Amino acid sequence: MDLDTFVYTASHDLKAPITNIEGLLSELLQELPPPTRVGEVSHILALMQDSVDRFKLTIGHLTSSGARSRRTSRTMAASAVALAAIVRDVRLDLAPLLARTAGQLTVEVQDCATLTFSEKNLRSVVYNLLSNALKYHHPARVPRVSIRCRAQEQYWALEVQDNGLGVPLSPERPLFALFQRFHTHVEGSGVGLYMVKKMLENAGGRIEVQSQLGVGSTFTAYFRR
């Protein structure tokens, strides 16, 4: 199933049932007598509502990402994009997260002056990789993230390395699958890396990852030269 088809399915086949569940939950809350709305019952109802809200948020993220991807593919042709400028803009966007985590970001992209790619998509790739590196930091150490770029055969290889939580890579749980999440204590939808993979592959590139649980991860995005 391609991305457009999945977005259509999510919009029309998933929104309606979750809306129905939310309506039934609201009716249940109104029908319950006041004494049952406290204690364990109240806690369970709150958990159910939270699950509904998170599900709706996930669908919203997916629909928004898919629509953005379709608009970009129709209207945004690949062009020579200054990588350093994109990284600088993303760094400004991530300034609150860097401050909150006391994160340290090292940038070494001078070897790749420009990449031939959609500017909006390149920004999305950089933003997703850098924000994930900071969000999934290890609680016992200061997050150290580096972004580097180098020529490798017919590609420009953009590498984002962190010292964060890492992930247990296995064929049974592919990291770039839709809705795949390994650390659920941080808010997320499991859509970002899937979109990054799609954008790169649609432009003739790819993405690879090396990771060790508890040590950190290195994501390498390959762009056609």
PDB file of C-alpha atoms in Angstrom:
ATOM      1  CA  MET A   1       0.000   0.000   0.000  1.00  0.00           C
ATOM      2  CA  ASP A   2       1.487   3.399  -0.982  1.00  0.00           C
ATOM      3  CA  LEU A   3       1.446   6.424   1.283  1.00  0.00           C
ATOM      4  CA  ASP A   4      -1.451   8.201  -0.426  1.00  0.00           C
ATOM      5  CA  THR A   5      -3.635   5.106  -0.154  1.00  0.00           C
ATOM      6  CA  PHE A   6      -2.766   4.672   3.498  1.00  0.00           C
ATOM      7  CA  VAL A   7      -3.557   8.305   4.291  1.00  0.00           C
ATOM      8  CA  TYR A   8      -6.935   7.932   2.588  1.00  0.00           C
ATOM      9  CA  THR A   9      -7.632   4.794   4.608  1.00  0.00           C
ATOM     10  CA  ALA A  10      -6.572   6.468   7.850  1.00  0.00           C
ATOM     11  CA  SER A  11      -8.756   9.493   7.165  1.00  0.00           C
ATOM     12  CA  HIS A  12     -11.897   7.640   6.229  1.00  0.00           C
ATOM     13  CA  ASP A  13     -11.659   4.233   7.892  1.00  0.00           C
ATOM     14  CA  LEU A  14      -9.972   5.080  11.186  1.00  0.00           C
ATOM     15  CA  LYS A  15     -11.386   8.477  12.099  1.00  0.00           C
ATOM     16  CA  ALA A  16     -14.998   7.333  12.165  1.00  0.00           C
ATOM     17  CA  PRO A  17     -14.525   4.425  14.622  1.00  0.00           C
ATOM     18  CA  ILE A  18     -12.400   6.446  17.031  1.00  0.00           C
ATOM     19  CA  THR A  19     -14.965   9.260  16.934  1.00  0.00           C
ATOM     20  CA  ASN A  20     -17.678   6.720  17.754  1.00  0.00           C
ATOM     21  CA  ILE A  21     -15.628   5.374  20.662  1.00  0.00           C
ATOM     22  CA  GLU A  22     -15.129   8.885  21.989  1.00  0.00           C
ATOM     23  CA  GLY A  23     -18.880   9.527  21.752  1.00  0.00           C
ATOM     24  CA  LEU A  24     -19.702   6.284  23.558  1.00  0.00           C
ATOM     25  CA  LEU A  25     -17.162   7.133  26.261  1.00  0.00           C
ATOM     26  CA  SER A  26     -18.798  10.513  26.747  1.00  0.00           C
ATOM     27  CA  GLU A  27     -22.253   8.924  27.005  1.00  0.00           C
ATOM     28  CA  LEU A  28     -20.953   6.345  29.487  1.00  0.00           C
ATOM     29  CA  LEU A  29     -19.552   9.110  31.676  1.00  0.00           C
ATOM     30  CA  GLN A  30     -22.920  10.880  31.672  1.00  0.00           C
ATOM     31  CA  GLU A  31     -24.839   7.701  32.511  1.00  0.00           C
ATOM     32  CA  LEU A  32     -22.634   6.660  35.426  1.00  0.00           C
ATOM     33  CA  PRO A  33     -23.918   7.774  38.828  1.00  0.00           C
ATOM     34  CA  PRO A  34     -21.638  10.288  40.594  1.00  0.00           C
ATOM     35  CA  PRO A  35     -20.309   7.802  43.199  1.00  0.00           C
ATOM     36  CA  THR A  36     -18.719   5.690  40.446  1.00  0.00           C
ATOM     37  CA  ARG A  37     -16.898   8.626  38.902  1.00  0.00           C
ATOM     38  CA  VAL A  38     -14.201   8.597  41.556  1.00  0.00           C
ATOM     39  CA  GLY A  39     -11.392   6.252  42.507  1.00  0.00           C
ATOM     40  CA  GLU A  40     -10.379   3.424  40.194  1.00  0.00           C
ATOM     41  CA  VAL A  41     -13.293   3.886  37.782  1.00  0.00           C
ATOM     42  CA  SER A  42     -12.431   7.545  37.311  1.00  0.00           C
ATOM     43  CA  HIS A  43      -8.797   6.622  36.696  1.00  0.00           C
ATOM     44  CA  ILE A  44      -9.734   4.018  34.064  1.00  0.00           C
ATOM     45  CA  LEU A  45     -12.044   6.474  32.302  1.00  0.00           C
ATOM     46  CA  ALA A  46      -9.248   9.043  32.219  1.00  0.00           C
ATOM     47  CA  LEU A  47      -6.862   6.457  30.727  1.00  0.00           C
ATOM     48  CA  MET A  48      -9.440   5.577  28.068  1.00  0.00           C
ATOM     49  CA  GLN A  49      -9.900   9.225  27.129  1.00  0.00           C
ATOM     50  CA  ASP A  50      -6.139   9.713  26.998  1.00  0.00           C
ATOM     51  CA  SER A  51      -5.826   6.727  24.651  1.00  0.00           C
ATOM     52  CA  VAL A  52      -8.525   8.158  22.387  1.00  0.00           C
ATOM     53  CA  ASP A  53      -6.801  11.561  22.339  1.00  0.00           C
ATOM     54  CA  ARG A  54      -3.427  10.047  21.477  1.00  0.00           C
ATOM     55  CA  PHE A  55      -4.969   7.940  18.719  1.00  0.00           C
ATOM     56  CA  LYS A  56      -6.638  11.020  17.220  1.00  0.00           C
ATOM     57  CA  LEU A  57      -3.340  12.908  17.425  1.00  0.00           C
ATOM     58  CA  THR A  58      -1.533  10.088  15.617  1.00  0.00           C
ATOM     59  CA  ILE A  59      -4.087  10.084  12.807  1.00  0.00           C
ATOM     60  CA  GLY A  60      -3.819  13.861  12.580  1.00  0.00           C
ATOM     61  CA  HIS A  61      -0.034  13.700  12.303  1.00  0.00           C
ATOM     62  CA  LEU A  62      -0.229  11.025   9.646  1.00  0.00           C
ATOM     63  CA  THR A  63      -2.850  12.856   7.592  1.00  0.00           C
ATOM     64  CA  SER A  64      -0.929  16.132   7.829  1.00  0.00           C
ATOM     65  CA  SER A  65       2.351  14.467   6.856  1.00  0.00           C
ATOM     66  CA  GLY A  66       0.774  12.641   3.940  1.00  0.00           C
ATOM     67  CA  ALA A  67      -0.938  15.773   2.625  1.00  0.00           C
ATOM     68  CA  ARG A  68       2.309  17.701   2.947  1.00  0.00           C
ATOM     69  CA  SER A  69       4.142  14.950   1.080  1.00  0.00           C
ATOM     70  CA  ARG A  70       1.603  14.965  -1.761  1.00  0.00           C
ATOM     71  CA  ARG A  71       1.691  18.768  -2.085  1.00  0.00           C
ATOM     72  CA  THR A  72       5.464  18.720  -2.159  1.00  0.00           C
ATOM     73  CA  SER A  73       5.667  16.002  -4.778  1.00  0.00           C
ATOM     74  CA  ARG A  74       3.313  17.993  -7.022  1.00  0.00           C
ATOM     75  CA  THR A  75       4.767  21.474  -6.601  1.00  0.00           C
ATOM     76  CA  MET A  76       8.308  21.245  -5.233  1.00  0.00           C
ATOM     77  CA  ALA A  77      10.945  20.203  -7.741  1.00  0.00           C
ATOM     78  CA  ALA A  78      14.409  19.266  -6.576  1.00  0.00           C
ATOM     79  CA  SER A  79      16.908  22.112  -6.602  1.00  0.00           C
ATOM     80  CA  ALA A  80      20.344  22.953  -5.226  1.00  0.00           C
ATOM     81  CA  VAL A  81      19.749  23.608  -1.524  1.00  0.00           C
ATOM     82  CA  ALA A  82      22.329  25.061   0.867  1.00  0.00           C
ATOM     83  CA  LEU A  83      22.608  22.418   3.580  1.00  0.00           C
ATOM     84  CA  ALA A  84      24.262  24.676   6.161  1.00  0.00           C
ATOM     85  CA  ALA A  85      21.359  27.141   5.951  1.00  0.00           C
ATOM     86  CA  ILE A  86      18.815  24.355   6.474  1.00  0.00           C
ATOM     87  CA  VAL A  87      20.715  23.048   9.511  1.00  0.00           C
ATOM     88  CA  ARG A  88      20.973  26.562  10.925  1.00  0.00           C
ATOM     89  CA  ASP A  89      17.221  27.123  10.596  1.00  0.00           C
ATOM     90  CA  VAL A  90      16.399  23.750  12.166  1.00  0.00           C
ATOM     91  CA  ARG A  91      18.792  24.478  15.010  1.00  0.00           C
ATOM     92  CA  LEU A  92      16.893  27.685  15.747  1.00  0.00           C
ATOM     93  CA  ASP A  93      13.614  25.755  15.777  1.00  0.00           C
ATOM     94  CA  LEU A  94      15.112  23.243  18.197  1.00  0.00           C
ATOM     95  CA  ALA A  95      16.589  25.895  20.501  1.00  0.00           C
ATOM     96  CA  PRO A  96      13.965  25.308  23.265  1.00  0.00           C
ATOM     97  CA  LEU A  97      14.592  21.544  23.160  1.00  0.00           C
ATOM     98  CA  LEU A  98      18.358  22.071  23.219  1.00  0.00           C
ATOM     99  CA  ALA A  99      17.994  24.361  26.228  1.00  0.00           C
ATOM    100  CA  ARG A 100      15.614  22.022  28.045  1.00  0.00           C
ATOM    101  CA  THR A 101      17.882  18.997  27.615  1.00  0.00           C
ATOM    102  CA  ALA A 102      21.174  20.947  27.914  1.00  0.00           C
ATOM    103  CA  GLY A 103      21.977  19.286  24.587  1.00  0.00           C
ATOM    104  CA  GLN A 104      25.198  19.912  22.680  1.00  0.00           C
ATOM    105  CA  LEU A 105      25.012  19.980  18.892  1.00  0.00           C
ATOM    106  CA  THR A 106      28.098  19.786  16.680  1.00  0.00           C
ATOM    107  CA  VAL A 107      27.707  20.741  13.005  1.00  0.00           C
ATOM    108  CA  GLU A 108      30.230  19.752  10.331  1.00  0.00           C
ATOM    109  CA  VAL A 109      28.527  19.998   6.950  1.00  0.00           C
ATOM    110  CA  GLN A 110      31.014  22.149   5.066  1.00  0.00           C
ATOM    111  CA  ASP A 111      31.930  19.282   2.729  1.00  0.00           C
ATOM    112  CA  CYS A 112      28.386  19.305   1.329  1.00  0.00           C
ATOM    113  CA  ALA A 113      27.748  22.865   0.224  1.00  0.00           C
ATOM    114  CA  THR A 114      24.528  21.990  -1.589  1.00  0.00           C
ATOM    115  CA  LEU A 115      22.253  18.978  -1.946  1.00  0.00           C
ATOM    116  CA  THR A 116      19.938  18.483  -4.906  1.00  0.00           C
ATOM    117  CA  PHE A 117      16.649  17.855  -3.150  1.00  0.00           C
ATOM    118  CA  SER A 118      13.322  19.460  -2.377  1.00  0.00           C
ATOM    119  CA  GLU A 119      14.069  22.231   0.122  1.00  0.00           C
ATOM    120  CA  LYS A 120      10.983  21.489   2.245  1.00  0.00           C
ATOM    121  CA  ASN A 121      11.736  17.775   2.282  1.00  0.00           C
ATOM    122  CA  LEU A 122      15.378  18.353   3.205  1.00  0.00           C
ATOM    123  CA  ARG A 123      14.289  20.488   6.115  1.00  0.00           C
ATOM    124  CA  SER A 124      11.904  17.738   7.220  1.00  0.00           C
ATOM    125  CA  VAL A 125      14.671  15.115   7.058  1.00  0.00           C
ATOM    126  CA  VAL A 126      17.088  17.240   9.094  1.00  0.00           C
ATOM    127  CA  TYR A 127      14.423  18.255  11.603  1.00  0.00           C
ATOM    128  CA  ASN A 128      13.218  14.698  12.222  1.00  0.00           C
ATOM    129  CA  LEU A 129      16.695  13.269  12.699  1.00  0.00           C
ATOM    130  CA  LEU A 130      17.954  16.043  14.976  1.00  0.00           C
ATOM    131  CA  SER A 131      14.787  16.321  17.066  1.00  0.00           C
ATOM    132  CA  ASN A 132      14.699  12.552  17.602  1.00  0.00           C
ATOM    133  CA  ALA A 133      18.345  12.555  18.681  1.00  0.00           C
ATOM    134  CA  LEU A 134      17.495  15.108  21.365  1.00  0.00           C
ATOM    135  CA  LYS A 135      14.094  13.748  22.418  1.00  0.00           C
ATOM    136  CA  TYR A 136      15.380  10.225  22.983  1.00  0.00           C
ATOM    137  CA  HIS A 137      18.402  11.242  25.025  1.00  0.00           C
ATOM    138  CA  HIS A 138      19.745   9.100  27.843  1.00  0.00           C
ATOM    139  CA  PRO A 139      18.627  10.448  31.240  1.00  0.00           C
ATOM    140  CA  ALA A 140      22.013   9.740  32.824  1.00  0.00           C
ATOM    141  CA  ARG A 141      24.085  11.930  30.510  1.00  0.00           C
ATOM    142  CA  VAL A 142      24.058  15.190  28.605  1.00  0.00           C
ATOM    143  CA  PRO A 143      22.850  14.657  25.025  1.00  0.00           C
ATOM    144  CA  ARG A 144      25.663  15.058  22.504  1.00  0.00           C
ATOM    145  CA  VAL A 145      24.516  15.155  18.896  1.00  0.00           C
ATOM    146  CA  SER A 146      26.621  15.646  15.801  1.00  0.00           C
ATOM    147  CA  ILE A 147      25.561  16.184  12.198  1.00  0.00           C
ATOM    148  CA  ARG A 148      28.149  15.612   9.479  1.00  0.00           C
ATOM    149  CA  CYS A 149      28.122  15.303   5.709  1.00  0.00           C
ATOM    150  CA  ARG A 150      30.565  13.658   3.305  1.00  0.00           C
ATOM    151  CA  ALA A 151      30.783  12.379  -0.244  1.00  0.00           C
ATOM    152  CA  GLN A 152      30.371   8.609  -0.596  1.00  0.00           C
ATOM    153  CA  GLU A 153      30.405   7.144  -4.098  1.00  0.00           C
ATOM    154  CA  GLN A 154      27.380   8.559  -5.972  1.00  0.00           C
ATOM    155  CA  TYR A 155      25.796   9.965  -2.796  1.00  0.00           C
ATOM    156  CA  TRP A 156      26.116  12.706  -0.256  1.00  0.00           C
ATOM    157  CA  ALA A 157      25.951  10.967   3.130  1.00  0.00           C
ATOM    158  CA  LEU A 158      24.361  13.060   5.898  1.00  0.00           C
ATOM    159  CA  GLU A 159      25.073  11.491   9.280  1.00  0.00           C
ATOM    160  CA  VAL A 160      23.376  12.273  12.597  1.00  0.00           C
ATOM    161  CA  GLN A 161      25.007  10.622  15.607  1.00  0.00           C
ATOM    162  CA  ASP A 162      23.835  10.720  19.218  1.00  0.00           C
ATOM    163  CA  ASN A 163      24.664   9.223  22.623  1.00  0.00           C
ATOM    164  CA  GLY A 164      21.041   8.578  23.495  1.00  0.00           C
ATOM    165  CA  LEU A 165      18.909   5.600  24.417  1.00  0.00           C
ATOM    166  CA  GLY A 166      19.578   3.594  21.271  1.00  0.00           C
ATOM    167  CA  VAL A 167      17.194   0.980  19.880  1.00  0.00           C
ATOM    168  CA  PRO A 168      17.302  -2.829  19.691  1.00  0.00           C
ATOM    169  CA  LEU A 169      17.419  -3.367  15.927  1.00  0.00           C
ATOM    170  CA  SER A 170      15.896  -6.583  14.613  1.00  0.00           C
ATOM    171  CA  PRO A 171      14.158  -7.794  11.420  1.00  0.00           C
ATOM    172  CA  GLU A 172      11.043  -8.484  13.488  1.00  0.00           C
ATOM    173  CA  ARG A 173      10.705  -4.792  14.399  1.00  0.00           C
ATOM    174  CA  PRO A 174      11.881  -2.665  11.466  1.00  0.00           C
ATOM    175  CA  LEU A 175      12.710   0.811  12.715  1.00  0.00           C
ATOM    176  CA  PHE A 176      11.322   2.672   9.701  1.00  0.00           C
ATOM    177  CA  ALA A 177       7.945   0.915   9.675  1.00  0.00           C
ATOM    178  CA  LEU A 178       4.854   3.068  10.024  1.00  0.00           C
ATOM    179  CA  PHE A 179       3.841   3.694  13.663  1.00  0.00           C
ATOM    180  CA  GLN A 180       6.920   1.848  14.941  1.00  0.00           C
ATOM    181  CA  ARG A 181       8.009   3.130  18.342  1.00  0.00           C
ATOM    182  CA  PHE A 182      10.645   1.740  20.717  1.00  0.00           C
ATOM    183  CA  HIS A 183      10.491   4.365  23.505  1.00  0.00           C
ATOM    184  CA  THR A 184       6.961   5.387  24.446  1.00  0.00           C
ATOM    185  CA  HIS A 185       7.777   7.663  27.387  1.00  0.00           C
ATOM    186  CA  VAL A 186       8.288  10.526  24.906  1.00  0.00           C
ATOM    187  CA  GLU A 187       5.380  11.899  22.878  1.00  0.00           C
ATOM    188  CA  GLY A 188       5.466  10.770  19.264  1.00  0.00           C
ATOM    189  CA  SER A 189       3.415   9.176  16.515  1.00  0.00           C
ATOM    190  CA  GLY A 190       5.836   6.769  14.836  1.00  0.00           C
ATOM    191  CA  VAL A 191       5.376   8.609  11.532  1.00  0.00           C
ATOM    192  CA  GLY A 192       8.499  10.798  11.275  1.00  0.00           C
ATOM    193  CA  LEU A 193      11.126   8.199  10.360  1.00  0.00           C
ATOM    194  CA  TYR A 194       8.700   6.491   7.996  1.00  0.00           C
ATOM    195  CA  MET A 195       8.236   9.805   6.163  1.00  0.00           C
ATOM    196  CA  VAL A 196      11.987  10.426   6.079  1.00  0.00           C
ATOM    197  CA  LYS A 197      12.539   7.020   4.495  1.00  0.00           C
ATOM    198  CA  LYS A 198       9.804   7.646   1.906  1.00  0.00           C
ATOM    199  CA  MET A 199      11.116  11.086   0.949  1.00  0.00           C
ATOM    200  CA  LEU A 200      14.656   9.810   0.481  1.00  0.00           C
ATOM    201  CA  GLU A 201      13.649   6.720  -1.483  1.00  0.00           C
ATOM    202  CA  ASN A 202      11.348   8.748  -3.740  1.00  0.00           C
ATOM    203  CA  ALA A 203      14.382  10.858  -4.688  1.00  0.00           C
ATOM    204  CA  GLY A 204      16.663   7.878  -5.315  1.00  0.00           C
ATOM    205  CA  GLY A 205      18.300   7.890  -1.870  1.00  0.00           C
ATOM    206  CA  ARG A 206      18.034   5.772   1.245  1.00  0.00           C
ATOM    207  CA  ILE A 207      18.512   5.848   5.009  1.00  0.00           C
ATOM    208  CA  GLU A 208      20.481   3.493   7.241  1.00  0.00           C
ATOM    209  CA  VAL A 209      20.896   3.200  11.000  1.00  0.00           C
ATOM    210  CA  GLN A 210      23.406   1.739  13.409  1.00  0.00           C
ATOM    211  CA  SER A 211      22.345   1.601  17.044  1.00  0.00           C
ATOM    212  CA  GLN A 212      23.244   0.052  20.350  1.00  0.00           C
ATOM    213  CA  LEU A 213      20.739  -0.002  23.183  1.00  0.00           C
ATOM    214  CA  GLY A 214      21.854   2.293  25.992  1.00  0.00           C
ATOM    215  CA  VAL A 215      24.765   3.686  23.960  1.00  0.00           C
ATOM    216  CA  GLY A 216      23.337   5.682  21.060  1.00  0.00           C
ATOM    217  CA  SER A 217      22.417   5.708  17.378  1.00  0.00           C
ATOM    218  CA  THR A 218      23.800   6.892  14.052  1.00  0.00           C
ATOM    219  CA  PHE A 219      21.403   7.640  11.210  1.00  0.00           C
ATOM    220  CA  THR A 220      22.853   8.135   7.736  1.00  0.00           C
ATOM    221  CA  ALA A 221      20.705   9.684   5.010  1.00  0.00           C
ATOM    222  CA  TYR A 222      21.975   9.211   1.450  1.00  0.00           C
ATOM    223  CA  PHE A 223      21.191  11.855  -1.198  1.00  0.00           C
ATOM    224  CA  ARG A 224      21.945  11.400  -4.888  1.00  0.00           C
ATOM    225  CA  ARG A 225      24.830  13.590  -6.048  1.00  0.00           C
TER     226      ARG A 225
END
